[in-house]
Amino acid sequence: MIGVSVLGATGSVGCNTLDVLSRHPDRYRVISLAAHRNHVLLAEQCLRWQPLRVALTDPQAAATLRQTLAAAHCDTEVLEGESALEALAADSEAPVVMAAISGAAGLRSTLAAAQAGKRLLLANKESVVMAGPLLLAAVRSGGGVLIPIDSEHNAIFQCLPPDWRAGERPAGVRRLLLTASGGPFLDWPAAALAGATREQACAHPRWNMGPKISVDSASLMNKGLELIEAAVLFAMPVDAIQVVVHPQSIVHSLVEYVDGSTLAQLGSPDMRTPIAQALAWPARIAAGVEFLDLIQAARLDFRKPDPVRFPALRLAEAAARSGGLAPCWLNAADEVAVRAFLDKQLNFGDIPAVIEAVMDNFAGGMVEDLQSVMAADGQARHHARIALQRYVSGRLRTSA
Ligand code: NDP
């Protein structure tokens, strides 16, 4: 039995992970689960999985969970606070860690899992974007492996030789082609995009995901963050990574080799495939997904992304080229802007403008240690709040 810790258990990736694990009770044991404050779903998961310990970062939610579990005679230990996430990530009883907390909140626990030498199933792309060099160094010193869960990076991983490890430039690779569904606004005119609602932005045509990544998919910032993630994980220059819009979301990404071969990974748009692949690698296990019917799919379309309607991609490319702490700033600015959009304080069309205003203040800096990253994250959030305020009160002009 292989012990698994699922961080972000109540989210979209977390629930998909538990779904895959439920199909293999003879192979995996859930050791620990963690979330932020959803004690209701976490209580259900505790009763179903009987993990040794769970964590909620919100102490009040943790107290409620303790009461619920005591009343149900469930003796799962309930930890609380940020440091509990790191303790679960490093727990020796779980050699496999799914890092599926959303946003910068997932950074410390992801690093802790890497340092502890885990098989790190990396959904939390933000930790690569914010602190790529630290994460890769932690994986190396911990002696574990990092397997990307983002469907595009997992597809690339599947198209590389089996001895490839995170942070190495794969031999013989000329380019990576990252596919993008284009999101719910693929064919919307710019004028309509400006006033898109939260509900419209979160109604992704192919993938069922949490709210933050859904909004990022709608703005194409998700693809921008993925471009940075690919550049770091596969040690490829930005110019050797092409984003290709592929509305059917069947080809999850491609690797072009110097001999003219292009390898792709195809499958239904269902996160359980990359999750199962990463859990079992190099073996294969059933994931419960619908198998691909190419006759029914009939056609696969590919086109260029539109940089005018989707300026977020351009901003991310610029941050990737700047390197250092620029992607960390970009990530923080995007988190603040998307939160404001989800809270109905900011128009969808203004998200890139707020991010651009933040990036205008970026004065350089390298990823040296966790402190430098957290300081940069704080500075960028500070500028984002100022930009947001100015924007909301109508004084910032959109340059997007
Ligand atoms: P969700 O919003 O659905 O879930 C987020 C999870 O993280 C929840 O369990 C939430 O707990 C937990 N969480 C949020 N903030 C904190 C915090 N401060 N401390 C502890 N736990 C926290 O997100 P997704 O599952 O969609 O995405 C998770 C990650 O995976 C993201 O990095 C995303 O980019 C990436 N990803 C997601 C994909 C998808 O299909 N959804 C595809 C590829 C990558 P609670 O419920 O209590 O708030």
XYZ file of N, CA and C in Angstrom, residues 75-308:
702
model
N -11.572 8.950 14.584
C -10.429 9.416 15.363
C -9.296 10.022 14.522
N -9.651 10.536 13.359
C -8.668 11.293 12.563
C -8.225 12.525 13.350
N -6.918 12.721 13.394
C -6.393 13.901 14.100
C -6.583 15.154 13.232
N -7.038 16.250 13.840
C -7.256 17.486 13.074
C -6.215 18.535 13.470
N -5.381 18.925 12.502
C -4.380 19.971 12.739
C -4.899 21.280 12.154
N -4.295 22.388 12.555
C -4.753 23.670 12.011
C -3.577 24.606 11.748
N -3.850 25.591 10.895
C -2.839 26.612 10.610
C -1.950 26.236 9.431
N -1.218 27.239 8.950
C -0.353 27.073 7.768
C 0.720 26.017 7.967
N 1.310 26.004 9.186
C 2.439 25.088 9.394
C 1.982 23.627 9.341
N 0.693 23.402 9.591
C 0.178 22.029 9.527
C 0.279 21.475 8.103
N 0.147 22.366 7.108
C 0.246 21.910 5.708
C 1.645 21.357 5.443
N 2.647 22.076 5.965
C 4.035 21.634 5.743
C 4.296 20.309 6.463
N 3.700 20.169 7.654
C 3.895 18.918 8.403
C 3.297 17.749 7.622
N 2.107 17.941 7.062
C 1.490 16.848 6.293
C 2.307 16.553 5.026
N 2.807 17.622 4.396
C 3.567 17.438 3.151
C 4.839 16.627 3.390
N 5.401 16.746 4.600
C 6.685 16.084 4.887
C 6.502 14.765 5.637
N 5.269 14.399 5.938
C 4.975 13.196 6.726
C 5.545 11.928 6.061
N 6.381 11.203 6.784
C 7.067 10.055 6.162
C 6.108 8.913 5.811
N 4.908 8.942 6.373
C 3.980 7.839 6.043
C 3.341 7.994 4.663
N 3.510 9.173 4.045
C 2.921 9.405 2.719
C 4.022 9.721 1.711
N 4.550 8.713 1.012
C 5.597 9.002 0.031
C 5.090 9.742 -1.208
N 3.758 9.797 -1.373
C 3.198 10.521 -2.522
C 2.392 11.710 -2.008
N 2.672 12.891 -2.570
C 1.943 14.100 -2.158
C 1.318 14.760 -3.384
N 0.010 14.942 -3.335
C -0.668 15.723 -4.368
C -0.724 17.165 -3.884
N -0.020 18.058 -4.599
C -0.003 19.482 -4.234
C -1.072 20.191 -5.053
N -2.272 20.279 -4.497
C -3.418 20.829 -5.255
C -4.105 21.957 -4.503
N -3.328 22.682 -3.704
C -3.860 23.911 -3.107
C -3.793 24.974 -4.201
N -4.791 25.846 -4.251
C -4.761 26.866 -5.299
C -3.981 28.095 -4.823
N -3.213 28.655 -5.735
C -2.544 29.925 -5.496
C -1.260 29.849 -4.697
N -0.769 31.052 -4.343
C 0.487 31.168 -3.595
C 0.409 30.453 -2.250
N -0.790 30.236 -1.746
C -0.973 29.540 -0.469
C -0.396 28.121 -0.508
N -0.159 27.599 -1.710
C 0.362 26.235 -1.830
C 1.882 26.160 -1.855
N 2.554 27.320 -1.861
C 4.009 27.310 -2.078
C 4.786 26.568 -0.978
N 4.554 26.927 0.275
C 5.389 26.360 1.351
C 5.224 24.844 1.458
N 3.990 24.377 1.352
C 3.773 22.924 1.488
C 4.346 22.174 0.285
N 4.282 22.804 -0.891
C 4.868 22.162 -2.082
C 6.378 22.039 -1.903
N 6.991 23.109 -1.416
C 8.438 23.069 -1.163
C 8.775 22.015 -0.102
N 7.936 21.935 0.927
C 8.191 20.965 2.007
C 8.140 19.534 1.466
N 7.184 19.269 0.583
C 7.074 17.917 -0.005
C 8.308 17.616 -0.849
N 8.757 18.622 -1.611
C 9.935 18.427 -2.462
C 11.172 18.171 -1.603
N 11.328 18.972 -0.546
C 12.501 18.814 0.335
C 12.502 17.448 1.011
N 11.305 16.914 1.262
C 11.203 15.622 1.950
C 11.349 14.438 0.987
N 11.620 14.734 -0.292
C 11.919 13.657 -1.244
C 10.702 12.878 -1.704
N 9.535 13.535 -1.702
C 8.312 12.837 -2.100
C 8.209 12.659 -3.617
N 7.318 11.757 -4.020
C 6.810 11.814 -5.385
C 5.813 12.967 -5.363
N 6.206 14.084 -5.963
C 5.415 15.311 -5.877
C 4.546 15.437 -7.117
N 3.249 15.279 -6.924
C 2.294 15.426 -8.019
C 1.897 16.902 -8.021
N 2.442 17.634 -8.976
C 2.373 19.095 -8.898
C 1.236 19.680 -9.731
N 0.129 20.007 -9.018
C -0.952 20.762 -9.672
C -0.764 22.252 -9.411
N -0.230 22.580 -8.239
C -0.050 23.979 -7.821
C 1.026 24.660 -8.675
N 0.610 25.084 -9.886
C 1.572 25.684 -10.820
C 2.185 26.957 -10.254
N 1.447 27.605 -9.324
C 1.919 28.871 -8.779
C 3.278 28.713 -8.103
N 3.554 27.550 -7.509
C 4.849 27.397 -6.840
C 6.000 27.367 -7.855
N 5.740 26.853 -9.059
C 6.789 26.881 -10.100
C 6.954 28.304 -10.619
N 5.814 28.988 -10.804
C 5.857 30.340 -11.356
C 6.563 31.285 -10.378
N 6.226 31.153 -9.098
C 6.788 32.067 -8.097
C 8.243 31.761 -7.782
N 8.529 30.477 -7.643
C 9.813 30.087 -7.036
C 10.410 28.876 -7.741
N 10.363 28.880 -9.085
C 10.842 27.720 -9.856
C 12.207 27.211 -9.419
N 13.246 28.094 -9.362
C 14.585 27.595 -9.014
C 14.633 26.961 -7.625
N 13.873 27.519 -6.671
C 13.865 26.942 -5.310
C 13.215 25.568 -5.319
N 12.113 25.469 -6.063
C 11.396 24.192 -6.098
C 12.257 23.112 -6.754
N 12.908 23.456 -7.855
C 13.750 22.462 -8.541
C 14.925 22.049 -7.653
N 15.492 23.032 -6.951
C 16.609 22.711 -6.040
C 16.121 21.798 -4.916
N 14.909 22.059 -4.424
C 14.365 21.228 -3.336
C 14.110 19.806 -3.824
N 13.618 19.664 -5.055
C 13.386 18.321 -5.605
C 14.723 17.586 -5.713
N 15.737 18.303 -6.198
C 17.064 17.673 -6.363
C 17.637 17.263 -5.010
N 17.600 18.179 -4.051
C 18.230 17.848 -2.764
C 17.401 16.816 -1.998
N 16.081 16.836 -2.192
C 15.238 15.852 -1.508
C 15.354 14.462 -2.112
N 15.740 14.412 -3.406
C 15.924 13.113 -4.057
C 14.624 12.471 -4.521
N 13.551 13.226 -4.539
C 12.285 12.679 -5.023
C 12.074 12.972 -6.500
N 10.833 12.829 -6.967
C 10.530 13.189 -8.355
C 9.345 14.132 -8.382
N 9.355 14.994 -9.384
C 8.231 15.912 -9.593
C 7.539 15.473 -10.873
N 6.249 15.218 -10.779
C 5.480 14.889 -11.987
C 4.389 15.940 -12.145
N 4.418 16.640 -13.294
C 3.422 17.700 -13.466
C 2.012 17.141 -13.660
N 1.043 17.839 -13.069
C -0.357 17.416 -13.153
C -1.140 18.269 -14.140
N -0.748 19.513 -14.309
C -1.378 20.341 -15.331
C -1.433 19.487 -16.592
N -2.587 19.419 -17.244
C -2.738 18.429 -18.326
C -1.723 18.653 -19.444
N -1.365 19.914 -19.699
C -0.421 20.200 -20.784
C 0.979 19.703 -20.431
N 1.403 19.993 -19.207
C 2.758 19.608 -18.797
C 2.840 18.115 -18.567
N 1.753 17.545 -18.129
C 1.725 16.095 -17.985
C 1.796 15.440 -19.368
N 1.133 16.059 -20.346
C 1.196 15.534 -21.717
C 2.638 15.573 -22.225
N 3.308 16.693 -21.977
C 4.709 16.823 -22.412
C 5.563 15.776 -21.700
N 5.338 15.637 -20.394
C 6.064 14.631 -19.610
C 5.904 13.243 -20.249
N 4.691 12.946 -20.679
C 4.434 11.629 -21.270
C 5.114 11.460 -22.624
N 5.423 12.590 -23.294
C 6.067 12.529 -24.611
C 7.596 12.588 -24.525
N 8.136 12.655 -23.313
C 9.597 12.731 -23.136
C 10.166 11.357 -22.775
N 11.469 11.174 -22.962
C 12.090 9.906 -22.565
C 11.883 9.675 -21.063
N 11.780 8.396 -20.622
C 11.434 8.110 -19.226
C 12.472 8.584 -18.209
N 13.709 8.850 -18.657
C 14.712 9.267 -17.672
C 14.762 10.780 -17.493
N 13.851 11.508 -18.151
C 13.832 12.971 -17.966
C 13.419 13.314 -16.534
N 14.079 14.327 -15.965
C 13.705 14.790 -14.623
C 13.458 16.299 -14.657
N 12.573 16.767 -13.787
C 12.177 18.179 -13.759
C 13.395 19.095 -13.677
N 13.393 20.137 -14.502
C 14.477 21.116 -14.489
C 15.550 20.833 -15.518
N 15.468 19.656 -16.194
C 16.462 19.335 -17.231
C 15.889 19.688 -18.594
N 16.748 20.191 -19.476
C 16.292 20.389 -20.851
C 16.307 19.029 -21.545
N 15.165 18.566 -22.046
C 15.139 17.230 -22.650
C 15.951 17.172 -23.944
N 16.745 16.121 -24.095
C 17.632 15.995 -25.254
C 16.818 15.873 -26.538
N 17.296 16.554 -27.568
C 16.711 16.387 -28.903
C 15.393 17.119 -29.109
N 14.971 17.909 -28.128
C 13.689 18.620 -28.273
C 13.932 19.997 -28.877
N 13.181 20.300 -29.937
C 13.317 21.607 -30.593
C 12.320 22.607 -30.031
N 11.064 22.165 -29.879
C 10.033 23.085 -29.373
C 9.002 22.312 -28.570
N 8.345 23.054 -27.681
C 7.171 22.520 -26.994
C 5.967 23.279 -27.540
N 4.878 22.567 -27.776
C 3.647 23.219 -28.219
C 2.585 23.014 -27.141
N 2.221 24.126 -26.504
C 1.253 24.080 -25.403
C -0.124 24.352 -25.981
N -1.026 23.432 -25.837
C -2.361 23.695 -26.369
C -3.207 24.445 -25.341
N -4.145 25.241 -25.866
C -5.051 26.041 -25.031
C -6.453 25.863 -25.599
N -7.410 25.604 -24.742
C -8.780 25.444 -25.260
C -9.304 26.773 -25.795
N -8.757 27.863 -25.259
C -9.263 29.183 -25.639
C -10.311 29.690 -24.657
N -10.790 28.785 -23.800
C -11.735 29.193 -22.747
C -13.112 29.551 -23.270
N -13.984 30.032 -22.385
C -15.371 30.300 -22.774
C -15.527 31.510 -23.698
N -14.480 32.348 -23.804
C -14.627 33.583 -24.579
C -13.852 33.535 -25.898
N -13.506 32.337 -26.321
C -12.652 32.179 -27.502
C -13.089 33.064 -28.670
N -14.388 33.073 -28.968
C -14.842 33.816 -30.142
C -15.633 35.078 -29.790
N -15.524 35.499 -28.535
C -16.255 36.721 -28.150
C -15.549 37.960 -28.702
N -16.327 38.965 -29.158
C -15.690 40.225 -29.558
C -15.148 40.972 -28.342
N -14.148 41.802 -28.564
C -13.486 42.504 -27.456
C -14.485 43.288 -26.607
N -15.454 43.909 -27.245
C -16.407 44.754 -26.507
C -17.205 43.913 -25.499
N -17.590 42.701 -25.901
C -18.376 41.847 -25.006
C -17.503 41.309 -23.876
N -16.233 41.056 -24.204
C -15.283 40.524 -23.201
C -15.166 41.447 -21.991
N -15.159 42.744 -22.282
C -14.918 43.732 -21.225
C -15.879 43.555 -20.055
N -17.143 43.250 -20.352
C -18.129 43.180 -19.273
C -18.572 41.772 -18.928
N -17.767 40.767 -19.290
C -18.155 39.367 -19.004
C -18.346 39.166 -17.494
N -19.333 38.351 -17.126
C -19.619 38.144 -15.708
C -18.804 36.993 -15.141
N -18.821 36.907 -13.819
C -18.161 35.820 -13.096
C -18.716 34.468 -13.554
N -20.029 34.377 -13.699
C -20.653 33.114 -14.091
C -20.196 32.719 -15.496
N -20.155 33.698 -16.397
C -19.721 33.399 -17.773
C -18.249 32.983 -17.791
N -17.431 33.658 -17.007
C -15.994 33.350 -16.997
C -15.731 31.959 -16.412
N -16.569 31.550 -15.476
C -16.326 30.253 -14.816
C -16.973 29.075 -15.564
N -17.749 29.390 -16.621
C -18.432 28.313 -17.361
C -17.527 27.812 -18.481
N -16.473 27.095 -18.104
C -15.521 26.617 -19.117
C -16.164 25.532 -19.980
N -16.001 25.627 -21.319
C -16.689 24.666 -22.187
C -16.160 23.234 -22.082
N -14.922 23.043 -21.627
C -14.340 21.680 -21.646
C -13.961 21.159 -20.273
N -13.499 22.022 -19.389
C -12.946 21.564 -18.127
C -13.789 22.088 -16.969
N -13.926 21.258 -15.934
C -14.635 21.680 -14.737
C -13.584 21.944 -13.661
N -13.339 23.219 -13.347
C -12.191 23.552 -12.487
C -12.617 24.545 -11.419
N -11.717 24.822 -10.471
C -11.979 25.821 -9.436
C -12.111 27.218 -10.048
N -12.671 28.184 -9.285
C -12.957 29.515 -9.844
C -11.730 30.289 -10.328
N -10.614 30.239 -9.584
C -9.435 31.034 -9.968
C -8.885 30.578 -11.319
N -8.659 29.289 -11.463
C -8.089 28.800 -12.729
C -9.104 28.939 -13.864
N -10.396 28.902 -13.555
C -11.409 29.086 -14.607
C -11.329 30.506 -15.166
N -11.204 31.488 -14.279
C -11.095 32.879 -14.745
C -9.788 33.048 -15.529
N -8.711 32.454 -15.016
C -7.423 32.527 -15.728
C -7.523 31.873 -17.107
N -8.306 30.813 -17.221
C -8.460 30.167 -18.524
C -9.221 31.087 -19.465
N -10.202 31.803 -18.919
C -11.004 32.704 -19.749
C -10.173 33.892 -20.250
N -9.215 34.344 -19.436
C -8.391 35.499 -19.844
C -7.134 35.072 -20.603
N -6.879 33.766 -20.627
C -5.642 33.153 -21.165
C -4.442 33.378 -20.249
N -4.653 33.983 -19.073
C -3.539 34.079 -18.119
C -3.116 32.675 -17.679
N -4.077 31.756 -17.618
C -3.691 30.395 -17.250
C -2.636 29.862 -18.225
N -2.835 30.160 -19.517
C -1.850 29.679 -20.494
C -0.531 30.403 -20.286
N -0.620 31.678 -19.902
C 0.601 32.428 -19.627
C 1.363 31.834 -18.458
N 0.636 31.495 -17.390
C 1.294 30.872 -16.223
C 1.867 29.514 -16.635
N 1.146 28.815 -17.500
C 1.637 27.502 -17.954
C 2.874 27.634 -18.832
N 2.944 28.723 -19.597
C 4.130 28.948 -20.419
C 5.352 29.116 -19.509
N 5.168 29.890 -18.439
C 6.267 30.081 -17.481
C 6.597 28.737 -16.824
N 5.566 28.006 -16.441
C 5.765 26.687 -15.812
C 6.554 25.758 -16.746
N 6.199 25.777 -18.036
C 6.887 24.897 -18.997
C 8.343 25.319 -19.160
N 8.571 26.632 -19.221
C 9.941 27.128 -19.402
C 10.820 26.683 -18.232
N 10.247 26.678 -17.023
C 11.032 26.294 -15.833
C 11.199 24.768 -15.765
N 10.085 24.054 -15.856
C 10.153 22.595 -15.654
C 10.994 21.909 -16.721
N 10.869 22.408 -17.980
C 11.561 21.719 -19.072
C 12.813 22.490 -19.524
N 13.177 23.523 -18.774
C 14.383 24.316 -19.059
C 14.462 24.735 -20.530
N 13.332 25.216 -21.042
C 13.272 25.622 -22.451
C 13.179 27.146 -22.537
N 13.848 27.749 -23.550
C 13.677 29.194 -23.727
C 12.238 29.520 -24.145
N 11.777 30.717 -23.777
C 10.396 31.113 -24.088
C 10.128 31.017 -25.595
N 11.128 31.357 -26.402
C 10.932 31.327 -27.854
C 10.726 29.914 -28.393
N 11.081 28.918 -27.608
C 10.914 27.534 -28.061
C 9.610 26.924 -27.528
N 8.720 27.784 -27.039
C 7.427 27.290 -26.555
C 6.335 28.036 -27.303
N 5.520 27.304 -28.021
C 4.449 27.957 -28.787
C 3.092 27.603 -28.191
N 2.270 28.621 -27.983
C 0.899 28.382 -27.514
C -0.005 28.250 -28.739
N -0.770 27.167 -28.769
C -1.654 26.876 -29.899
C -3.073 26.692 -29.374
N -4.007 27.454 -29.904
C -5.399 27.289 -29.466
C -5.985 26.047 -30.148
N -6.558 25.186 -29.317
C -7.114 23.919 -29.810
C -8.450 23.711 -29.075
N -9.534 24.216 -29.662
C -10.800 24.293 -28.926
C -11.329 22.948 -28.438
N -11.010 21.848 -29.115
C -11.585 20.558 -28.699
C -10.953 19.994 -27.421
N -9.803 20.502 -27.018
C -9.091 20.016 -25.812
C -8.918 18.502 -25.809
N -8.475 17.989 -26.935
C -8.218 16.540 -27.036
C -6.711 16.292 -27.065
N -6.001 17.137 -27.831
C -4.531 17.079 -27.824
C -4.081 17.959 -26.663
N -3.420 17.357 -25.676
C -3.153 18.128 -24.453
C -1.830 18.880 -24.485
N -0.971 18.562 -25.411
C 0.254 19.314 -25.755
C 1.139 18.424 -26.611
N 2.180 19.024 -27.167
C 3.022 18.294 -28.129
C 4.496 18.632 -27.901
N 5.344 17.676 -28.290
C 6.797 17.883 -28.212
C 7.362 17.686 -29.613
N 8.050 18.726 -30.101
C 8.651 18.645 -31.433
C 10.133 18.322 -31.276
N 10.561 17.233 -31.882
C 11.969 16.812 -31.796
C 12.748 17.316 -33.016
N 14.067 17.369 -32.882
C 14.904 17.936 -33.946
C 14.829 17.143 -35.243
N 14.438 15.873 -35.165
C 14.381 15.070 -36.392
C 13.061 15.263 -37.151
N 12.215 16.175 -36.669
C 10.943 16.426 -37.364
C 9.779 15.646 -36.787
N 10.042 14.756 -35.834
C 8.936 14.038 -35.182
C 8.219 14.975 -34.216
N 6.912 14.915 -34.209
C 6.140 15.647 -33.199
C 5.289 14.636 -32.454
N 5.528 14.512 -31.148
C 4.764 13.571 -30.331
C 3.709 14.326 -29.546
N 2.522 13.741 -29.471
C 1.431 14.394 -28.743
C 0.794 13.398 -27.793
N 0.148 13.908 -26.762
C -0.660 13.046 -25.893
C -2.109 13.492 -26.075
N -2.977 12.528 -26.351
C -4.383 12.808 -26.574
C -5.229 12.122 -25.514
N -6.388 12.659 -25.251
C -7.308 12.018 -24.315
C -8.508 12.911 -24.073
N -9.520 12.352 -23.430
C -10.673 13.171 -23.055
C -10.207 14.262 -22.100
N -10.867 15.428 -22.137
C -10.482 16.478 -21.177
C -10.992 16.127 -19.781
N -10.176 15.394 -19.054
C -10.570 14.902 -17.728
C -9.296 14.794 -16.895
N -9.223 15.564 -15.806
C -7.995 15.622 -15.003
C -7.628 14.279 -14.378
N -8.567 13.342 -14.368
C -8.232 12.050 -13.758
C -7.154 11.309 -14.561
N -7.029 11.627 -15.857
C -5.962 10.964 -16.634
C -4.571 11.397 -16.161
N -4.253 12.714 -16.153
C -2.907 13.058 -15.640
C -2.702 12.646 -14.188
N -3.770 12.691 -13.385
C -3.620 12.300 -11.969
C -3.260 10.814 -11.873
N -3.967 9.974 -12.607
C -3.680 8.532 -12.570
C -2.295 8.239 -13.143
N -1.937 8.953 -14.206
C -0.619 8.738 -14.828
C 0.481 9.050 -13.821
N 0.311 10.165 -13.109
C 1.358 10.589 -12.170
C 1.394 9.711 -10.925
N 0.234 9.262 -10.488
C 0.196 8.380 -9.309
C 0.945 7.079 -9.591
N 0.691 6.495 -10.757
C 1.175 5.131 -11.026
C 2.498 5.082 -11.766
N 2.913 6.201 -12.378
C 4.118 6.223 -13.218
C 5.268 5.442 -12.588
N 5.956 4.581 -13.347
C 5.843 4.359 -14.799
C 4.784 3.323 -15.168
N 4.050 2.799 -14.189
C 2.962 1.867 -14.521
C 1.745 2.671 -14.980
N 0.693 1.985 -15.328
C -0.560 2.639 -15.728
C -1.703 2.025 -14.931
N -2.620 2.881 -14.502
C -3.799 2.387 -13.780
C -5.059 3.014 -14.387
N -6.192 2.362 -14.166
C -7.457 2.901 -14.679
C -7.771 4.213 -13.966
N -8.387 5.146 -14.720
C -8.687 6.464 -14.150
C -10.186 6.753 -14.122
N -10.966 5.895 -14.754
C -12.418 6.119 -14.778
C -12.853 7.118 -15.838
N -11.961 7.456 -16.758
C -12.317 8.474 -17.758
C -12.970 7.840 -18.983
N -13.677 8.680 -19.717
C -14.266 8.231 -20.974
C -13.146 8.090 -21.999
N -13.130 6.962 -22.719
C -12.068 6.790 -23.714
C -12.374 7.631 -24.948
N -11.310 7.962 -25.654
C -11.433 8.867 -26.786
C -12.055 8.142 -27.980
N -13.013 8.776 -28.624
C -13.606 8.239 -29.848
C -13.264 9.223 -30.972
N -12.188 8.887 -31.714
C -11.696 9.829 -32.720
C -12.677 10.007 -33.872
N -13.435 8.959 -34.150
C -14.423 9.076 -35.242
C -15.486 10.096 -34.828
N -15.886 9.990 -33.566
C -16.896 10.948 -33.090
C -16.316 12.362 -32.997
N -15.061 12.442 -32.546
C -14.430 13.768 -32.453
C -14.302 14.390 -33.842
N -14.023 13.550 -34.823
C -14.019 13.916 -36.255
C -12.946 14.925 -36.666
N -12.778 16.000 -35.929
C -11.757 16.962 -36.368
C -11.052 17.607 -35.167
N -9.827 17.995 -35.435
C -9.013 18.675 -34.429
C -8.564 19.999 -35.050
N -8.942 21.103 -34.428
C -8.588 22.417 -34.977
C -7.465 23.056 -34.171
N -6.636 23.817 -34.849
C -5.541 24.539 -34.190
C -5.462 25.939 -34.777
N -5.280 26.931 -33.913
C -5.111 28.299 -34.410
C -4.256 29.125 -33.446
N -3.898 30.295 -33.919
C -3.058 31.211 -33.119
C -3.909 31.881 -32.049
N -3.355 32.124 -30.872
C -4.106 32.934 -29.895
C -4.161 34.394 -30.356
N -5.204 35.098 -29.953
C -5.372 36.502 -30.347
C -4.790 37.402 -29.250
N -3.628 38.026 -29.523
C -2.963 38.813 -28.475
C -3.693 40.117 -28.156
N -4.594 40.532 -29.028
C -5.296 41.805 -28.786
C -6.431 41.588 -27.790
